[in-house]
PDB file of C-alpha atoms in Angstrom:
ATOM      1  CA  ASP A   1     -14.218 237.246 -41.060  1.00  0.00           C
ATOM      2  CA  ALA A   2     -11.732 235.293 -43.128  1.00  0.00           C
ATOM      3  CA  ASP A   3     -11.499 231.554 -42.451  1.00  0.00           C
ATOM      4  CA  VAL A   4      -7.715 231.437 -42.887  1.00  0.00           C
ATOM      5  CA  THR A   5      -5.689 234.407 -41.685  1.00  0.00           C
ATOM      6  CA  GLN A   6      -1.994 235.121 -41.949  1.00  0.00           C
ATOM      7  CA  THR A   7       0.129 237.601 -40.056  1.00  0.00           C
ATOM      8  CA  PRO A   8       1.954 239.694 -40.967  1.00  0.00           C
ATOM      9  CA  ARG A   9       0.734 240.457 -44.485  1.00  0.00           C
ATOM     10  CA  ASN A  10       4.008 242.115 -45.408  1.00  0.00           C
ATOM     11  CA  ARG A  11       7.434 241.873 -43.819  1.00  0.00           C
ATOM     12  CA  ILE A  12      10.847 243.269 -44.591  1.00  0.00           C
ATOM     13  CA  THR A  13      13.792 241.762 -42.761  1.00  0.00           C
ATOM     14  CA  LYS A  14      17.555 241.554 -43.009  1.00  0.00           C
ATOM     15  CA  THR A  15      19.788 238.621 -43.821  1.00  0.00           C
ATOM     16  CA  GLY A  16      20.454 236.490 -40.753  1.00  0.00           C
ATOM     17  CA  LYS A  17      17.381 237.537 -38.808  1.00  0.00           C
ATOM     18  CA  ARG A  18      14.929 235.021 -37.405  1.00  0.00           C
ATOM     19  CA  ILE A  19      11.319 235.625 -38.341  1.00  0.00           C
ATOM     20  CA  MET A  20       8.025 233.871 -37.800  1.00  0.00           C
ATOM     21  CA  LEU A  21       4.975 233.841 -40.016  1.00  0.00           C
ATOM     22  CA  GLU A  22       1.723 232.873 -38.383  1.00  0.00           C
ATOM     23  CA  CYS A  23      -1.394 231.204 -39.681  1.00  0.00           C
ATOM     24  CA  SER A  24      -4.740 230.748 -37.958  1.00  0.00           C
ATOM     25  CA  GLN A  25      -7.898 229.074 -39.185  1.00  0.00           C
ATOM     26  CA  THR A  26     -11.481 228.912 -38.034  1.00  0.00           C
ATOM     27  CA  LYS A  27     -12.553 226.154 -40.431  1.00  0.00           C
ATOM     28  CA  GLY A  28     -11.956 223.370 -37.928  1.00  0.00           C
ATOM     29  CA  HIS A  29      -9.676 221.556 -40.352  1.00  0.00           C
ATOM     30  CA  ASP A  30      -7.042 219.113 -39.183  1.00  0.00           C
ATOM     31  CA  ARG A  31      -4.654 219.579 -42.078  1.00  0.00           C
ATOM     32  CA  MET A  32      -2.516 222.671 -42.568  1.00  0.00           C
ATOM     33  CA  TYR A  33       0.165 223.571 -45.099  1.00  0.00           C
ATOM     34  CA  TRP A  34       2.798 226.186 -45.855  1.00  0.00           C
ATOM     35  CA  TYR A  35       3.706 227.065 -49.443  1.00  0.00           C
ATOM     36  CA  ARG A  36       5.906 229.628 -51.083  1.00  0.00           C
ATOM     37  CA  GLN A  37       5.124 231.220 -54.415  1.00  0.00           C
ATOM     38  CA  ASP A  38       7.832 232.481 -56.750  1.00  0.00           C
ATOM     39  CA  PRO A  39       7.297 233.964 -60.205  1.00  0.00           C
ATOM     40  CA  GLY A  40       7.326 231.270 -62.872  1.00  0.00           C
ATOM     41  CA  LEU A  41       7.514 228.446 -60.336  1.00  0.00           C
ATOM     42  CA  GLY A  42       3.982 228.207 -59.050  1.00  0.00           C
ATOM     43  CA  LEU A  43       3.485 227.130 -55.459  1.00  0.00           C
ATOM     44  CA  ARG A  44       5.875 224.775 -53.725  1.00  0.00           C
ATOM     45  CA  LEU A  45       5.149 222.943 -50.500  1.00  0.00           C
ATOM     46  CA  ILE A  46       7.406 223.740 -47.544  1.00  0.00           C
ATOM     47  CA  TYR A  47       5.826 221.821 -44.658  1.00  0.00           C
ATOM     48  CA  TYR A  48       2.510 220.223 -43.876  1.00  0.00           C
ATOM     49  CA  SER A  49       0.730 218.883 -40.816  1.00  0.00           C
ATOM     50  CA  PHE A  50      -2.132 216.388 -40.808  1.00  0.00           C
ATOM     51  CA  ASP A  51      -2.869 216.918 -37.128  1.00  0.00           C
ATOM     52  CA  VAL A  52      -1.348 218.560 -34.063  1.00  0.00           C
ATOM     53  CA  LYS A  53       1.163 215.755 -33.496  1.00  0.00           C
ATOM     54  CA  ASP A  54       2.085 215.284 -37.135  1.00  0.00           C
ATOM     55  CA  ILE A  55       4.656 217.428 -38.997  1.00  0.00           C
ATOM     56  CA  ASN A  56       6.063 216.557 -42.410  1.00  0.00           C
ATOM     57  CA  LYS A  57       8.610 218.110 -44.724  1.00  0.00           C
ATOM     58  CA  GLY A  58       7.557 219.219 -48.159  1.00  0.00           C
ATOM     59  CA  GLU A  59       9.710 219.590 -51.234  1.00  0.00           C
ATOM     60  CA  ILE A  60      11.612 222.694 -50.083  1.00  0.00           C
ATOM     61  CA  SER A  61      11.894 222.524 -46.278  1.00  0.00           C
ATOM     62  CA  ASP A  62      15.589 223.451 -45.953  1.00  0.00           C
ATOM     63  CA  GLY A  63      16.006 226.713 -44.051  1.00  0.00           C
ATOM     64  CA  TYR A  64      12.501 226.559 -42.580  1.00  0.00           C
ATOM     65  CA  SER A  65      10.881 225.091 -39.496  1.00  0.00           C
ATOM     66  CA  VAL A  66       7.282 224.901 -38.331  1.00  0.00           C
ATOM     67  CA  SER A  67       5.252 224.605 -35.165  1.00  0.00           C
ATOM     68  CA  ARG A  68       1.699 223.336 -34.860  1.00  0.00           C
ATOM     69  CA  GLN A  69       0.627 224.957 -31.622  1.00  0.00           C
ATOM     70  CA  ALA A  70      -2.989 223.878 -31.836  1.00  0.00           C
ATOM     71  CA  GLN A  71      -5.424 222.564 -34.400  1.00  0.00           C
ATOM     72  CA  ALA A  72      -6.079 226.119 -35.489  1.00  0.00           C
ATOM     73  CA  LYS A  73      -2.512 227.467 -35.546  1.00  0.00           C
ATOM     74  CA  PHE A  74       0.474 226.636 -37.715  1.00  0.00           C
ATOM     75  CA  SER A  75       3.578 228.843 -37.699  1.00  0.00           C
ATOM     76  CA  LEU A  76       6.463 228.975 -40.144  1.00  0.00           C
ATOM     77  CA  SER A  77       9.902 230.146 -39.007  1.00  0.00           C
ATOM     78  CA  LEU A  78      12.945 231.186 -40.930  1.00  0.00           C
ATOM     79  CA  GLU A  79      15.806 230.604 -38.497  1.00  0.00           C
ATOM     80  CA  SER A  80      18.298 232.750 -40.382  1.00  0.00           C
ATOM     81  CA  ALA A  81      16.704 234.526 -43.301  1.00  0.00           C
ATOM     82  CA  ILE A  82      18.530 234.775 -46.628  1.00  0.00           C
ATOM     83  CA  PRO A  83      17.653 236.831 -49.723  1.00  0.00           C
ATOM     84  CA  ASN A  84      16.517 233.850 -51.800  1.00  0.00           C
ATOM     85  CA  GLN A  85      13.749 233.311 -49.256  1.00  0.00           C
ATOM     86  CA  THR A  86      12.137 236.470 -50.579  1.00  0.00           C
ATOM     87  CA  ALA A  87       8.761 235.221 -51.793  1.00  0.00           C
ATOM     88  CA  LEU A  88       5.024 235.194 -51.213  1.00  0.00           C
ATOM     89  CA  TYR A  89       4.092 232.678 -48.519  1.00  0.00           C
ATOM     90  CA  PHE A  90       0.708 231.008 -48.271  1.00  0.00           C
ATOM     91  CA  CYS A  91      -0.894 228.984 -45.546  1.00  0.00           C
ATOM     92  CA  ALA A  92      -3.650 226.538 -46.458  1.00  0.00           C
ATOM     93  CA  THR A  93      -5.988 224.148 -44.693  1.00  0.00           C
ATOM     94  CA  SER A  94      -7.970 221.112 -45.731  1.00  0.00           C
ATOM     95  CA  ASP A  95     -10.280 218.503 -44.358  1.00  0.00           C
ATOM     96  CA  LEU A  96     -10.297 215.171 -46.107  1.00  0.00           C
ATOM     97  CA  GLY A  97     -13.955 214.334 -45.739  1.00  0.00           C
ATOM     98  CA  GLN A  98     -15.298 210.837 -46.177  1.00  0.00           C
ATOM     99  CA  GLY A  99     -15.831 210.025 -49.818  1.00  0.00           C
ATOM    100  CA  SER A 100     -14.292 213.277 -51.007  1.00  0.00           C
ATOM    101  CA  ARG A 101     -10.907 214.302 -52.254  1.00  0.00           C
ATOM    102  CA  GLU A 102      -8.926 217.054 -50.744  1.00  0.00           C
ATOM    103  CA  THR A 103      -9.773 220.695 -51.343  1.00  0.00           C
ATOM    104  CA  GLN A 104      -7.414 223.233 -49.841  1.00  0.00           C
ATOM    105  CA  TYR A 105      -8.397 226.694 -48.618  1.00  0.00           C
ATOM    106  CA  PHE A 106      -5.776 229.405 -48.739  1.00  0.00           C
ATOM    107  CA  GLY A 107      -4.956 232.418 -46.646  1.00  0.00           C
ATOM    108  CA  PRO A 108      -4.285 235.829 -48.220  1.00  0.00           C
ATOM    109  CA  GLY A 109      -0.519 235.414 -48.188  1.00  0.00           C
ATOM    110  CA  THR A 110       2.487 237.050 -46.541  1.00  0.00           C
ATOM    111  CA  ARG A 111       4.863 238.965 -48.753  1.00  0.00           C
ATOM    112  CA  LEU A 112       8.401 238.619 -47.369  1.00  0.00           C
ATOM    113  CA  LEU A 113      11.413 240.612 -48.495  1.00  0.00           C
ATOM    114  CA  VAL A 114      14.836 239.636 -47.180  1.00  0.00           C
ATOM    115  CA  LEU A 115      17.470 242.303 -47.730  1.00  0.00           C
TER     116      LEU A 115
ATOM    117  CA  GLY B   1       6.559 211.942 -59.233  1.00  0.00           C
ATOM    118  CA  ASP B   2       3.407 213.895 -59.894  1.00  0.00           C
ATOM    119  CA  SER B   3       3.615 216.926 -62.138  1.00  0.00           C
ATOM    120  CA  VAL B   4       1.362 219.481 -63.794  1.00  0.00           C
ATOM    121  CA  THR B   5       2.145 221.388 -66.977  1.00  0.00           C
ATOM    122  CA  GLN B   6       0.116 224.371 -68.038  1.00  0.00           C
ATOM    123  CA  MET B   7       0.497 226.872 -70.816  1.00  0.00           C
ATOM    124  CA  GLU B   8       2.669 229.870 -70.194  1.00  0.00           C
ATOM    125  CA  GLY B   9       1.177 233.286 -70.081  1.00  0.00           C
ATOM    126  CA  PRO B  10       0.301 235.956 -70.130  1.00  0.00           C
ATOM    127  CA  VAL B  11      -2.816 235.289 -72.138  1.00  0.00           C
ATOM    128  CA  THR B  12      -4.415 238.529 -73.314  1.00  0.00           C
ATOM    129  CA  LEU B  13      -8.000 238.493 -74.580  1.00  0.00           C
ATOM    130  CA  SER B  14     -10.678 240.972 -75.423  1.00  0.00           C
ATOM    131  CA  GLU B  15     -13.843 240.958 -73.355  1.00  0.00           C
ATOM    132  CA  GLU B  16     -16.372 238.329 -74.525  1.00  0.00           C
ATOM    133  CA  ALA B  17     -13.651 236.230 -76.184  1.00  0.00           C
ATOM    134  CA  PHE B  18     -13.419 232.473 -75.712  1.00  0.00           C
ATOM    135  CA  LEU B  19     -10.829 231.260 -73.223  1.00  0.00           C
ATOM    136  CA  THR B  20      -8.849 228.038 -73.152  1.00  0.00           C
ATOM    137  CA  ILE B  21      -5.975 227.416 -70.759  1.00  0.00           C
ATOM    138  CA  ASN B  22      -4.331 224.068 -71.350  1.00  0.00           C
ATOM    139  CA  CYS B  23      -3.313 221.770 -68.516  1.00  0.00           C
ATOM    140  CA  THR B  24      -1.822 218.292 -68.689  1.00  0.00           C
ATOM    141  CA  TYR B  25      -0.654 216.124 -65.853  1.00  0.00           C
ATOM    142  CA  THR B  26       1.452 213.144 -64.886  1.00  0.00           C
ATOM    143  CA  ALA B  27       0.403 211.127 -61.872  1.00  0.00           C
ATOM    144  CA  THR B  28       0.196 207.610 -60.578  1.00  0.00           C
ATOM    145  CA  GLY B  29      -3.177 206.222 -59.711  1.00  0.00           C
ATOM    146  CA  TYR B  30      -6.291 208.323 -60.007  1.00  0.00           C
ATOM    147  CA  PRO B  31      -5.674 211.923 -59.002  1.00  0.00           C
ATOM    148  CA  SER B  32      -8.248 214.582 -58.356  1.00  0.00           C
ATOM    149  CA  LEU B  33      -7.827 217.676 -60.520  1.00  0.00           C
ATOM    150  CA  PHE B  34      -8.357 221.306 -59.625  1.00  0.00           C
ATOM    151  CA  TRP B  35      -8.285 224.809 -60.999  1.00  0.00           C
ATOM    152  CA  TYR B  36      -7.444 227.559 -58.538  1.00  0.00           C
ATOM    153  CA  VAL B  37      -7.627 231.280 -59.276  1.00  0.00           C
ATOM    154  CA  GLN B  38      -5.567 234.060 -57.735  1.00  0.00           C
ATOM    155  CA  TYR B  39      -6.911 237.585 -58.095  1.00  0.00           C
ATOM    156  CA  PRO B  40      -4.438 240.458 -57.714  1.00  0.00           C
ATOM    157  CA  GLY B  41      -3.268 240.827 -54.115  1.00  0.00           C
ATOM    158  CA  GLU B  42      -5.227 237.843 -52.883  1.00  0.00           C
ATOM    159  CA  GLY B  43      -4.679 234.206 -51.992  1.00  0.00           C
ATOM    160  CA  LEU B  44      -5.750 231.263 -54.099  1.00  0.00           C
ATOM    161  CA  GLN B  45      -9.401 230.315 -54.354  1.00  0.00           C
ATOM    162  CA  LEU B  46     -10.760 227.032 -55.597  1.00  0.00           C
ATOM    163  CA  LEU B  47     -12.464 227.613 -58.935  1.00  0.00           C
ATOM    164  CA  LEU B  48     -13.547 224.078 -59.808  1.00  0.00           C
ATOM    165  CA  LYS B  49     -12.550 220.464 -59.420  1.00  0.00           C
ATOM    166  CA  ALA B  50     -13.123 216.976 -60.805  1.00  0.00           C
ATOM    167  CA  THR B  51     -12.452 213.770 -58.944  1.00  0.00           C
ATOM    168  CA  LYS B  52     -12.728 211.065 -61.583  1.00  0.00           C
ATOM    169  CA  ALA B  53     -12.401 210.493 -65.300  1.00  0.00           C
ATOM    170  CA  ASP B  54     -14.985 212.221 -67.527  1.00  0.00           C
ATOM    171  CA  ASP B  55     -16.204 214.406 -64.654  1.00  0.00           C
ATOM    172  CA  LYS B  56     -16.802 218.030 -65.588  1.00  0.00           C
ATOM    173  CA  GLY B  57     -16.130 220.712 -63.024  1.00  0.00           C
ATOM    174  CA  SER B  58     -17.862 224.050 -63.488  1.00  0.00           C
ATOM    175  CA  ASN B  59     -18.184 227.354 -61.682  1.00  0.00           C
ATOM    176  CA  LYS B  60     -18.760 231.002 -62.636  1.00  0.00           C
ATOM    177  CA  GLY B  61     -19.018 230.081 -66.323  1.00  0.00           C
ATOM    178  CA  PHE B  62     -15.710 228.190 -66.295  1.00  0.00           C
ATOM    179  CA  GLU B  63     -15.581 224.502 -67.160  1.00  0.00           C
ATOM    180  CA  ALA B  64     -12.959 221.759 -67.258  1.00  0.00           C
ATOM    181  CA  THR B  65     -13.344 218.066 -68.092  1.00  0.00           C
ATOM    182  CA  TYR B  66     -11.159 215.352 -66.589  1.00  0.00           C
ATOM    183  CA  ARG B  67      -9.733 213.496 -69.619  1.00  0.00           C
ATOM    184  CA  LYS B  68      -7.837 210.438 -68.491  1.00  0.00           C
ATOM    185  CA  GLU B  69      -7.016 209.273 -72.010  1.00  0.00           C
ATOM    186  CA  THR B  70      -5.170 212.510 -72.766  1.00  0.00           C
ATOM    187  CA  THR B  71      -4.204 213.263 -69.123  1.00  0.00           C
ATOM    188  CA  SER B  72      -5.652 216.736 -69.507  1.00  0.00           C
ATOM    189  CA  PHE B  73      -7.884 219.166 -67.633  1.00  0.00           C
ATOM    190  CA  HIS B  74      -8.180 222.215 -69.867  1.00  0.00           C
ATOM    191  CA  LEU B  75      -9.981 225.266 -68.505  1.00  0.00           C
ATOM    192  CA  GLU B  76     -12.555 226.950 -70.760  1.00  0.00           C
ATOM    193  CA  LYS B  77     -14.946 229.859 -70.620  1.00  0.00           C
ATOM    194  CA  GLY B  78     -17.184 230.954 -73.426  1.00  0.00           C
ATOM    195  CA  SER B  79     -17.125 234.706 -72.806  1.00  0.00           C
ATOM    196  CA  VAL B  80     -14.532 236.266 -70.520  1.00  0.00           C
ATOM    197  CA  GLN B  81     -14.967 239.496 -68.606  1.00  0.00           C
ATOM    198  CA  VAL B  82     -12.468 242.041 -67.371  1.00  0.00           C
ATOM    199  CA  SER B  83     -13.154 240.769 -63.852  1.00  0.00           C
ATOM    200  CA  ASP B  84     -11.742 237.362 -64.868  1.00  0.00           C
ATOM    201  CA  SER B  85      -8.251 238.855 -65.065  1.00  0.00           C
ATOM    202  CA  ALA B  86      -6.202 236.783 -62.642  1.00  0.00           C
ATOM    203  CA  VAL B  87      -3.630 234.003 -62.442  1.00  0.00           C
ATOM    204  CA  TYR B  88      -5.015 230.499 -62.935  1.00  0.00           C
ATOM    205  CA  PHE B  89      -3.348 227.427 -61.444  1.00  0.00           C
ATOM    206  CA  CYS B  90      -3.989 223.848 -62.444  1.00  0.00           C
ATOM    207  CA  ALA B  91      -3.306 221.328 -59.664  1.00  0.00           C
ATOM    208  CA  LEU B  92      -3.754 217.715 -58.695  1.00  0.00           C
ATOM    209  CA  THR B  93      -3.802 215.580 -55.586  1.00  0.00           C
ATOM    210  CA  GLY B  94      -2.307 212.158 -56.019  1.00  0.00           C
ATOM    211  CA  GLY B  95      -0.693 209.794 -53.562  1.00  0.00           C
ATOM    212  CA  GLY B  96      -0.468 211.238 -50.071  1.00  0.00           C
ATOM    213  CA  ASN B  97      -3.212 213.757 -50.827  1.00  0.00           C
ATOM    214  CA  LYS B  98      -0.772 216.607 -51.340  1.00  0.00           C
ATOM    215  CA  LEU B  99      -1.443 219.270 -53.950  1.00  0.00           C
ATOM    216  CA  THR B 100       0.947 219.590 -56.883  1.00  0.00           C
ATOM    217  CA  PHE B 101       0.592 222.874 -58.768  1.00  0.00           C
ATOM    218  CA  GLY B 102       1.380 224.013 -62.250  1.00  0.00           C
ATOM    219  CA  THR B 103       3.316 227.236 -62.660  1.00  0.00           C
ATOM    220  CA  GLY B 104       0.240 229.366 -63.241  1.00  0.00           C
ATOM    221  CA  THR B 105      -1.128 231.205 -66.279  1.00  0.00           C
ATOM    222  CA  GLN B 106      -1.827 234.905 -66.110  1.00  0.00           C
ATOM    223  CA  LEU B 107      -4.985 236.024 -67.906  1.00  0.00           C
ATOM    224  CA  LYS B 108      -5.506 239.641 -68.887  1.00  0.00           C
ATOM    225  CA  VAL B 109      -8.880 240.642 -70.271  1.00  0.00           C
ATOM    226  CA  GLU B 110      -9.165 244.016 -71.974  1.00  0.00           C
ATOM    227  CA  LEU B 111     -12.187 246.065 -72.975  1.00  0.00           C
TER     228      LEU B 111
END
């Protein structure tokens, strides 16, 4: 079984609709992240959470919100979807171990199309 | 702020050719450096990493050396295979331990 799972894998929605993307992990990591990937732009950080009570905005948080329901679950919501939110969305986790620098582990991605 | 610049693709090579994908960075302090790979239809996987100057990361025949004097972390492989076709991302973690990615370089390896 995959360590980081995302649901749904593909989603088509209409402008103005509210949608939620979900991420679950079995790695036992405290830190979780949401990124979006656009052609030619690489990955950009939307939100991140260092533990259940900690939520932080990334570089492109406008139009998005998140919920950290448990250590293992981190959801991304688009309150009112717009076409320029069409992208590939990735969840990631990490565990900053003592003496080591951060390595992030990624889910398989959710492909979102907003019409 | 932190930034990563990597060569634009696509890079098209014949099987068994030598691969170099250039990556340079700007960061304060002493970042850790990473190469991630994204195979078609999949998420990103860590390929290799280096945490301090002159460290060499290696995995699956790929290598990259952390060069502080040139702020570079170029990815190399001596003999590529068709199965290496993917998108390669250079990245760093600096202050705050957040990953900053380059824009990705697509590699296509042909028979």
